[in-house]
Short mmCIF file of C-alpha atoms and ligand atoms in Angstrom, two decimals:
data_model
loop_
_atom_site.label_atom_id
_atom_site.label_comp_id
_atom_site.label_asym_id
_atom_site.label_seq_id
_atom_site.Cartn_x
_atom_site.Cartn_y
_atom_site.Cartn_z
CA MET A 819 0.90 3.40 -22.94
CA ALA A 820 -1.11 6.65 -21.47
CA SER A 821 -1.33 9.09 -18.72
CA VAL A 822 -4.59 8.96 -16.47
CA SER A 823 -5.77 12.34 -15.14
CA LEU A 824 -8.66 12.06 -12.50
CA ARG A 825 -9.80 16.03 -12.02
CA HIS A 826 -11.97 16.32 -8.95
CA ILE A 827 -13.72 12.76 -9.43
CA LYS A 828 -16.76 12.18 -7.21
CA LYS A 829 -18.73 9.04 -6.95
CA VAL A 830 -22.61 9.25 -5.26
CA TYR A 831 -24.32 5.93 -5.31
CA GLU A 832 -27.93 5.65 -6.14
CA ASN A 833 -28.52 5.35 -2.32
CA LYS A 834 -26.68 8.57 -1.73
CA VAL A 835 -23.68 6.97 -0.43
CA GLU A 836 -20.97 8.96 -1.54
CA ALA A 837 -18.02 6.90 -1.86
CA VAL A 838 -15.46 9.34 -3.63
CA HIS A 839 -14.96 12.79 -2.88
CA ASP A 840 -13.34 15.21 -5.16
CA PHE A 841 -10.37 12.89 -6.18
CA CYS A 842 -7.39 14.58 -7.84
CA LEU A 843 -4.67 12.82 -9.22
CA GLU A 844 -2.01 12.92 -12.33
CA ILE A 845 -0.65 9.65 -12.95
CA ARG A 846 2.21 9.70 -15.49
CA ASP A 847 2.70 7.51 -18.44
CA LYS A 848 4.06 4.16 -17.45
CA GLU A 849 3.71 4.82 -13.95
CA PHE A 850 2.67 2.28 -11.46
CA VAL A 851 0.45 3.67 -9.01
CA VAL A 852 -1.42 2.01 -5.79
CA PHE A 853 -4.43 2.74 -4.32
CA VAL A 854 -4.46 1.59 -0.65
CA GLY A 855 -6.52 1.99 2.41
CA PRO A 856 -9.15 0.13 4.56
CA SER A 857 -12.05 -1.47 3.41
CA GLY A 858 -14.82 0.63 2.34
CA CYS A 859 -12.66 3.64 1.63
CA GLY A 860 -13.51 4.02 -2.11
CA LYS A 861 -10.52 2.28 -3.96
CA SER A 862 -12.66 -0.22 -5.87
CA THR A 863 -15.07 2.50 -6.79
CA THR A 864 -12.35 4.96 -7.95
CA LEU A 865 -10.95 2.15 -10.18
CA ARG A 866 -14.32 1.18 -11.65
CA MET A 867 -14.95 4.97 -12.61
CA VAL A 868 -11.73 4.81 -14.46
CA ALA A 869 -12.59 1.31 -15.99
CA GLY A 870 -15.84 2.61 -17.20
CA LEU A 871 -17.99 0.10 -15.05
CA GLU A 872 -19.33 3.04 -12.79
CA ASP A 873 -20.64 6.22 -13.77
CA ILE A 874 -18.76 9.33 -12.78
CA SER A 875 -20.69 11.66 -10.81
CA GLY A 876 -18.83 14.53 -11.14
CA GLY A 877 -15.31 15.87 -12.30
CA GLU A 878 -13.29 14.93 -15.29
CA LEU A 879 -11.57 11.87 -16.35
CA TYR A 880 -8.60 11.88 -18.87
CA ILE A 881 -6.82 8.92 -20.32
CA GLY A 882 -4.06 10.27 -22.36
CA ASP A 883 -5.57 13.55 -23.61
CA ARG A 884 -9.08 12.12 -24.36
CA LEU A 885 -11.76 12.81 -21.74
CA VAL A 886 -13.61 9.40 -21.62
CA ASN A 887 -16.25 10.27 -18.91
CA ASP A 888 -18.80 9.34 -21.24
CA VAL A 889 -16.81 6.54 -23.27
CA GLU A 890 -17.90 3.13 -23.17
CA PRO A 891 -15.67 0.50 -20.99
CA LYS A 892 -14.32 -1.42 -24.34
CA ASP A 893 -13.47 1.95 -25.74
CA ARG A 894 -11.13 3.17 -23.32
CA ASP A 895 -8.40 1.00 -24.28
CA ILE A 896 -7.73 -0.35 -20.51
CA ALA A 897 -7.77 -3.77 -19.49
CA MET A 898 -9.13 -4.82 -15.78
CA VAL A 899 -8.00 -7.92 -13.59
CA PHE A 900 -10.22 -8.72 -10.85
CA GLN A 901 -9.72 -10.65 -7.58
CA ASN A 902 -11.98 -13.46 -8.53
CA TYR A 903 -10.50 -13.98 -11.80
CA ALA A 904 -13.62 -14.42 -13.65
CA LEU A 905 -12.58 -17.25 -16.25
CA TYR A 906 -15.27 -18.90 -18.51
CA PRO A 907 -15.20 -22.26 -17.02
CA HIS A 908 -16.13 -24.11 -20.22
CA ILE A 909 -13.46 -23.38 -22.43
CA SER A 910 -9.48 -23.76 -22.47
CA VAL A 911 -6.99 -21.28 -21.17
CA TYR A 912 -6.01 -20.57 -24.61
CA GLU A 913 -9.69 -19.54 -25.70
CA ASN A 914 -10.10 -17.57 -22.33
CA MET A 915 -6.89 -15.42 -23.57
CA ALA A 916 -8.32 -15.11 -26.85
CA PHE A 917 -11.83 -14.43 -26.04
CA SER A 918 -11.66 -10.60 -26.17
CA LEU A 919 -9.60 -10.46 -29.26
CA ARG A 920 -11.97 -13.11 -31.19
CA LEU A 921 -14.93 -10.38 -30.16
CA ARG A 922 -13.14 -7.66 -31.78
CA LYS A 923 -12.50 -9.94 -35.18
CA MET A 924 -8.86 -10.02 -34.85
CA PRO A 925 -7.04 -12.26 -37.44
CA ASN A 926 -6.53 -15.87 -36.25
CA ALA A 927 -2.71 -15.41 -36.74
CA GLU A 928 -2.49 -12.17 -34.62
CA VAL A 929 -4.63 -13.75 -31.90
CA HIS A 930 -2.16 -16.72 -31.94
CA ARG A 931 0.76 -14.34 -31.82
CA ARG A 932 -0.68 -12.30 -28.88
CA VAL A 933 -1.88 -15.61 -26.88
CA CYS A 934 1.49 -17.08 -27.17
CA GLU A 935 3.64 -14.07 -26.19
CA ALA A 936 1.53 -13.56 -23.51
CA ALA A 937 1.61 -17.52 -22.21
CA GLU A 938 5.20 -17.10 -22.59
CA ILE A 939 5.48 -14.10 -20.32
CA LEU A 940 3.58 -15.45 -17.51
CA GLY A 941 5.08 -19.09 -17.68
CA ILE A 942 1.53 -20.82 -18.69
CA THR A 943 2.22 -22.07 -22.31
CA GLU A 944 1.93 -25.32 -20.91
CA TYR A 945 -1.46 -25.25 -19.59
CA LEU A 946 -2.87 -23.46 -22.73
CA GLY A 947 -4.99 -26.43 -23.57
CA ARG A 948 -6.75 -26.91 -20.22
CA LYS A 949 -9.68 -25.87 -18.65
CA PRO A 950 -9.72 -23.22 -15.63
CA LYS A 951 -10.79 -25.89 -13.35
CA GLN A 952 -7.65 -27.92 -13.77
CA LEU A 953 -5.28 -25.14 -12.73
CA SER A 954 -4.33 -24.19 -9.37
CA GLY A 955 -5.51 -20.37 -7.86
CA GLY A 956 -2.10 -18.96 -8.85
CA GLN A 957 -2.09 -20.51 -12.38
CA ARG A 958 -5.77 -19.10 -12.82
CA GLN A 959 -4.65 -15.79 -11.68
CA ARG A 960 -2.02 -15.67 -14.34
CA VAL A 961 -4.50 -16.62 -16.70
CA ALA A 962 -6.64 -13.43 -15.79
CA ILE A 963 -3.66 -11.65 -16.00
CA GLY A 964 -2.79 -13.20 -19.63
CA ARG A 965 -6.27 -12.05 -20.47
CA ALA A 966 -5.49 -8.54 -19.95
CA ILE A 967 -2.15 -8.47 -21.52
CA VAL A 968 -3.03 -9.95 -24.68
CA ARG A 969 -5.57 -6.62 -25.41
CA GLU A 970 -2.01 -4.53 -25.17
CA PRO A 971 -4.09 -2.21 -23.46
CA GLN A 972 -2.62 1.37 -22.65
CA VAL A 973 -3.79 1.03 -18.52
CA PHE A 974 -3.58 -1.74 -16.77
CA LEU A 975 -6.04 -1.80 -13.86
CA MET A 976 -6.21 -4.29 -11.22
CA ASP A 977 -8.45 -4.81 -8.06
CA GLU A 978 -6.76 -7.00 -5.57
CA PRO A 979 -5.67 -9.58 -7.86
CA LEU A 980 -3.72 -11.24 -5.05
CA SER A 981 -5.78 -11.53 -2.29
CA ASN A 982 -7.52 -14.90 -3.11
CA LEU A 983 -4.00 -16.53 -3.02
CA ASP A 984 -2.39 -18.22 0.19
CA ALA A 985 0.12 -15.97 1.84
CA LYS A 986 3.45 -18.09 -0.14
CA LEU A 987 1.69 -17.95 -3.49
CA ARG A 988 0.91 -14.05 -3.23
CA ASN A 989 4.36 -13.13 -2.42
CA GLN A 990 5.79 -15.30 -5.35
CA MET A 991 3.04 -13.28 -7.47
CA ARG A 992 3.75 -10.14 -6.18
CA ALA A 993 7.57 -10.35 -7.44
CA GLU A 994 5.67 -11.72 -10.75
CA ILE A 995 3.96 -8.52 -11.24
CA ILE A 996 7.00 -6.24 -10.58
CA LEU A 997 8.68 -8.60 -13.36
CA LEU A 998 5.74 -8.06 -15.54
CA ARG A 999 5.72 -4.39 -15.24
CA GLN A 1000 9.44 -4.42 -16.28
CA LYS A 1001 8.23 -6.41 -19.18
CA LEU A 1002 5.11 -4.56 -20.21
CA ASP A 1003 6.37 -1.22 -19.59
CA THR A 1004 2.66 0.40 -19.23
CA THR A 1005 0.58 2.43 -16.97
CA PHE A 1006 -0.72 0.35 -13.78
CA ILE A 1007 -3.45 1.24 -11.45
CA TYR A 1008 -3.43 -1.32 -8.84
CA VAL A 1009 -6.11 -1.64 -5.73
CA THR A 1010 -5.26 -3.56 -2.41
CA HIS A 1011 -5.78 -3.07 1.25
CA ASP A 1012 -2.22 -4.69 2.02
CA GLN A 1013 0.62 -2.21 2.82
CA THR A 1014 3.39 -4.52 1.83
CA GLU A 1015 1.92 -4.60 -1.68
CA ALA A 1016 1.49 -1.23 -2.05
CA MET A 1017 4.87 -0.48 -0.60
CA THR A 1018 6.73 -3.02 -3.04
CA LEU A 1019 4.69 -2.54 -5.95
CA GLY A 1020 4.10 1.39 -6.12
CA ASP A 1021 6.02 4.18 -7.85
CA ARG A 1022 3.49 5.95 -5.90
CA ILE A 1023 0.73 5.17 -3.25
CA VAL A 1024 -2.50 6.91 -2.75
CA ILE A 1025 -3.40 6.35 0.93
CA MET A 1026 -7.37 6.65 1.07
CA ARG A 1027 -9.59 6.98 3.67
CA ASP A 1028 -13.50 7.53 3.96
CA GLY A 1029 -13.36 8.53 0.04
CA PHE A 1030 -10.66 10.97 0.48
CA ILE A 1031 -7.21 10.77 -0.43
CA GLU A 1032 -4.85 11.20 2.82
CA GLN A 1033 -1.61 11.41 1.10
CA VAL A 1034 0.11 10.67 -2.20
CA GLY A 1035 3.75 9.77 -2.25
CA THR A 1036 6.62 7.47 -3.09
CA PRO A 1037 6.73 4.61 -0.66
CA MET A 1038 9.69 6.13 1.12
CA GLU A 1039 7.87 9.35 1.43
CA VAL A 1040 4.96 8.17 3.01
CA PHE A 1041 7.16 5.75 5.20
CA GLU A 1042 9.26 8.88 6.11
CA MET A 1043 7.11 11.72 6.25
CA PRO A 1044 3.49 10.52 6.74
CA THR A 1045 1.27 13.54 6.83
CA ASN A 1046 -0.77 12.37 9.93
CA ILE A 1047 -1.42 9.62 12.42
CA PHE A 1048 -3.60 7.63 10.18
CA VAL A 1049 -1.11 7.22 7.28
CA ALA A 1050 1.64 6.63 9.68
CA GLU A 1051 -0.06 3.99 11.74
CA PHE A 1052 -1.43 2.29 8.22
CA ILE A 1053 1.95 2.35 6.54
CA GLY A 1054 4.70 -0.11 8.50
CA ALA A 1055 4.25 -3.31 10.41
CA PRO A 1056 3.78 -3.73 13.10
CA LYS A 1057 2.27 -0.50 13.02
CA MET A 1058 4.13 2.84 14.70
CA ASN A 1059 3.87 3.34 18.31
CA ILE A 1060 1.97 6.54 19.36
CA LEU A 1061 3.03 7.81 22.73
CA LYS A 1062 1.30 10.75 24.66
CA THR A 1063 4.08 12.97 25.78
CA ARG A 1064 5.47 16.57 26.02
CA LEU A 1065 7.75 18.14 23.36
CA VAL A 1066 9.87 20.93 25.24
CA LYS A 1067 12.06 23.78 23.93
CA GLU A 1068 14.81 25.05 26.16
CA ASN A 1069 17.74 26.98 25.40
CA GLY A 1070 17.38 26.35 21.79
CA ARG A 1071 17.17 22.75 22.23
CA TYR A 1072 14.37 20.17 21.84
CA TYR A 1073 13.44 17.11 24.27
CA VAL A 1074 10.75 14.98 24.03
CA THR A 1075 9.79 13.46 27.75
CA PRO A 1076 7.93 10.53 27.54
CA PHE A 1077 7.25 8.68 31.05
CA GLY A 1078 9.45 11.33 32.96
CA THR A 1079 12.48 10.43 30.71
CA ARG A 1080 14.46 13.40 28.92
CA ILE A 1081 15.32 12.13 25.44
CA PRO A 1082 16.91 14.70 22.98
CA VAL A 1083 15.67 15.92 19.61
CA ASP A 1084 18.86 16.59 17.55
CA GLY A 1085 20.09 17.08 14.02
CA GLU A 1086 17.56 17.42 11.15
CA ARG A 1087 14.52 16.71 13.36
CA ALA A 1088 15.29 19.48 15.63
CA GLN A 1089 16.23 22.09 12.62
CA ALA A 1090 12.79 21.10 11.06
CA LEU A 1091 10.96 21.99 14.53
CA GLU A 1092 12.58 25.30 14.94
CA LYS A 1093 12.22 26.03 10.83
CA LYS A 1094 8.17 25.49 11.53
CA GLY A 1095 8.66 27.45 14.80
CA VAL A 1096 7.03 24.67 17.35
CA GLY A 1097 7.53 25.70 20.45
CA THR A 1098 7.03 23.76 23.88
CA LYS A 1099 3.63 21.94 23.52
CA ASP A 1100 1.94 18.59 24.11
CA ILE A 1101 2.35 16.17 20.99
CA LEU A 1102 1.84 12.63 20.06
CA LEU A 1103 5.05 11.03 19.53
CA GLY A 1104 5.37 8.37 16.94
CA VAL A 1105 8.24 5.93 16.66
CA ARG A 1106 8.46 2.73 14.55
CA PRO A 1107 8.95 -0.52 16.34
CA GLU A 1108 11.95 -1.00 14.61
CA HIS A 1109 13.58 2.24 15.62
CA ILE A 1110 13.25 1.50 19.43
CA VAL A 1111 16.39 0.14 20.86
CA LEU A 1112 17.13 -1.87 24.11
CA SER A 1113 18.92 0.27 26.41
CA ALA A 1114 20.56 0.29 29.86
CA PRO A 1115 18.71 2.31 32.45
CA GLY A 1116 19.16 6.12 32.76
CA GLU A 1117 17.61 9.57 31.79
CA HIS A 1118 17.10 8.59 28.25
CA ALA A 1119 15.54 5.21 29.02
CA ILE A 1120 11.82 4.26 29.16
CA PRO A 1121 11.35 1.52 31.92
CA CYS A 1122 9.12 -1.20 30.90
CA THR A 1123 8.15 -4.69 31.27
CA LEU A 1124 8.06 -7.69 28.56
CA GLU A 1125 4.32 -9.16 27.99
CA VAL A 1126 4.73 -11.03 25.17
CA ASN A 1127 7.82 -12.20 22.83
CA GLU A 1128 6.74 -12.96 19.38
CA MET A 1129 9.55 -15.04 17.60
CA MET A 1130 9.56 -14.19 13.87
CA GLY A 1131 12.56 -16.02 13.02
CA SER A 1132 15.31 -13.68 12.52
CA GLU A 1133 13.56 -10.89 14.48
CA LEU A 1134 11.49 -10.72 17.70
CA HIS A 1135 8.27 -8.38 18.14
CA LEU A 1136 8.68 -7.52 22.00
CA HIS A 1137 5.04 -6.41 23.49
CA VAL A 1138 6.17 -4.14 26.41
CA LYS A 1139 4.40 -2.20 29.19
CA THR A 1140 5.11 1.20 30.59
CA ALA A 1141 4.23 1.85 34.00
CA ASP A 1142 1.26 3.85 33.34
CA GLU A 1143 0.33 0.83 31.08
CA THR A 1144 1.17 2.32 27.91
CA ARG A 1145 1.54 -1.00 25.27
CA LEU A 1146 4.29 -0.61 22.89
CA ILE A 1147 5.91 -2.65 20.12
CA VAL A 1148 9.49 -3.30 19.69
CA ARG A 1149 10.96 -5.10 16.91
CA VAL A 1150 14.75 -6.53 17.72
CA PRO A 1151 17.35 -8.54 16.02
CA THR A 1152 16.89 -12.24 17.55
CA ILE A 1153 20.28 -12.38 18.16
CA ASN A 1154 22.26 -9.13 19.08
CA LEU A 1155 25.80 -7.78 18.07
CA GLU A 1156 27.32 -9.40 21.06
CA GLY A 1157 25.81 -12.56 20.01
CA ASP A 1158 23.33 -12.78 22.97
CA ASP A 1159 20.41 -15.04 21.95
CA ARG A 1160 17.20 -13.05 23.24
CA THR A 1161 14.69 -15.86 22.41
CA ASN A 1162 14.48 -17.00 26.24
CA MET A 1163 13.35 -13.47 27.35
CA ASN A 1164 10.18 -13.93 29.06
CA PHE A 1165 6.76 -12.34 30.64
CA GLY A 1166 7.76 -10.05 33.21
CA LYS A 1167 11.47 -9.33 32.39
CA PRO A 1168 12.10 -5.64 32.87
CA LEU A 1169 13.31 -3.67 30.21
CA ASN A 1170 14.70 -0.21 29.16
CA LEU A 1171 14.17 1.22 25.77
CA THR A 1172 15.09 4.03 23.90
CA PHE A 1173 15.09 5.63 20.48
CA GLU A 1174 17.10 8.07 18.25
CA SER A 1175 15.67 11.48 17.35
CA LYS A 1176 16.28 11.15 13.60
CA VAL A 1177 13.44 8.44 13.71
CA MET A 1178 10.64 10.25 15.76
CA HIS A 1179 7.59 11.59 14.49
CA PHE A 1180 5.66 14.67 16.03
CA PHE A 1181 2.21 15.04 15.60
CA ASP A 1182 -0.54 17.36 16.75
CA PRO A 1183 -3.02 15.68 19.34
CA ASP A 1184 -6.06 17.80 18.23
CA SER A 1185 -5.42 17.74 14.21
CA GLN A 1186 -3.27 14.46 14.20
CA LYS A 1187 -1.30 16.05 11.38
CA ASN A 1188 2.44 15.64 11.22
CA LEU A 1189 4.11 18.97 12.89
CA LEU A 1190 6.97 18.72 10.10
CA VAL A 1191 4.58 18.72 6.94
N1 LIG B 1269 -23.26 -0.48 -6.02
C1 LIG B 1269 -23.14 0.22 -4.49
N2 LIG B 1269 -24.18 0.89 -4.18
C2 LIG B 1269 -24.15 1.52 -3.07
N3 LIG B 1269 -23.03 1.90 -2.48
C3 LIG B 1269 -21.87 1.28 -2.80
C4 LIG B 1269 -21.88 0.38 -3.99
N4 LIG B 1269 -20.38 -0.16 -3.84
C5 LIG B 1269 -19.78 -0.03 -3.07
N5 LIG B 1269 -20.61 0.95 -2.32
C6 LIG B 1269 -20.17 1.86 -0.97
O1 LIG B 1269 -19.08 2.69 -1.53
C7 LIG B 1269 -18.25 2.60 -0.25
C8 LIG B 1269 -16.97 2.58 -1.12
O2 LIG B 1269 -16.92 1.06 -1.46
P1 LIG B 1269 -15.65 0.50 -2.18
O3 LIG B 1269 -16.09 -0.96 -2.82
O4 LIG B 1269 -14.92 1.22 -3.31
O5 LIG B 1269 -14.64 0.38 -1.14
P2 LIG B 1269 -13.08 -0.71 -0.97
O6 LIG B 1269 -11.98 0.46 -0.84
O7 LIG B 1269 -12.72 -0.98 -2.56
O8 LIG B 1269 -13.13 -1.84 -0.38
P3 LIG B 1269 -12.77 -3.17 0.00
O9 LIG B 1269 -11.48 -2.98 0.49
O10 LIG B 1269 -13.56 -3.87 0.89
O11 LIG B 1269 -12.92 -3.52 -1.36
C9 LIG B 1269 -18.50 1.77 0.73
O12 LIG B 1269 -19.05 2.53 1.60
C10 LIG B 1269 -19.40 0.85 0.07
O13 LIG B 1269 -20.39 0.23 0.91
MG1 LIG B 1270 -12.66 -3.13 -3.22
#
């Protein structure tokens, strides 16, 4: 168990690519932190610097209270699980898991205890005698995790450990990692480009773009108060709708006016705008697909037409188009409270949409920053 402290960490590769700029983060002992972001944003590079697999070009890295910039990977007391398992094909599952312990000349009885205990935690005891190729992808990934567990490291590093698995297995393994975390109770740094994994696994999420940290927060914080449009669109699926509109302040009250409507902003959101001293201005308005509701026509409703009705089971994803060709996505229950089945709504059907002010997000059109942060 240990904290991990990244202080102004920087990575410049030999070819002058600056992959990570001034990365600052304090990871608490036993915390589960997820690095998430699009391909190439520097997640693996950062993780590999923590592991000691890449040199650190600038800044300081502490594991516990030890400065480890120049400490060999094997002496950092970490264990890493990769996307491609990297198991030795010619030896058994048992020996794969025992390998690093034997290198350390650990006594046989202790090796046996650790391998059996890890196999038990992961439910792979019955496969210990098999070779890796006699296992399914999910079982192999469990062995790869087992190989990390037996080392009883202070910090677990995982780089997209589930991305080689099919969707169903990935969901199952995700739940198993949550369980594993409860059993091991140690510090985790987990890399993924999948926002669902980040949201479900992380105590805190670090959202990265182009080598920079865009936001650090709990899943709820980044979902409810994204610092900018990039984070707002990255977290949540389908992604947040962004509408060009005007925020109007009139007689101490706020309205948004998308497509000629006049939708009041009340409660907390209005108070927050007031507190920030925001006046009438052009904005980008963010509304998540699940926060838009179908409504009756009127001053508060945006008229639009249905283009695509995606049936997802218990909910529908409605792709709609407004009069000025803006496209929005709306998530609604397949069967509404009145018991009407909406699966038969078809292309071209006129609809009216509205949303409540407590779920609106306001962004500056130039800086793309959240006006309330
Ligand atoms: N060995 C290397 N030499 C030079 N540039 C590299 C090297 N490894 C990575 N890069 C570059 O550094 C940047 C960050 O790469 P990194 O692998 O950390 O991204 P990532 O966030 O893990 O992406 P992905 O989701 O695709 O795995 C990219 O621009 C990449 O091209
Ligand atoms: Mg990567």
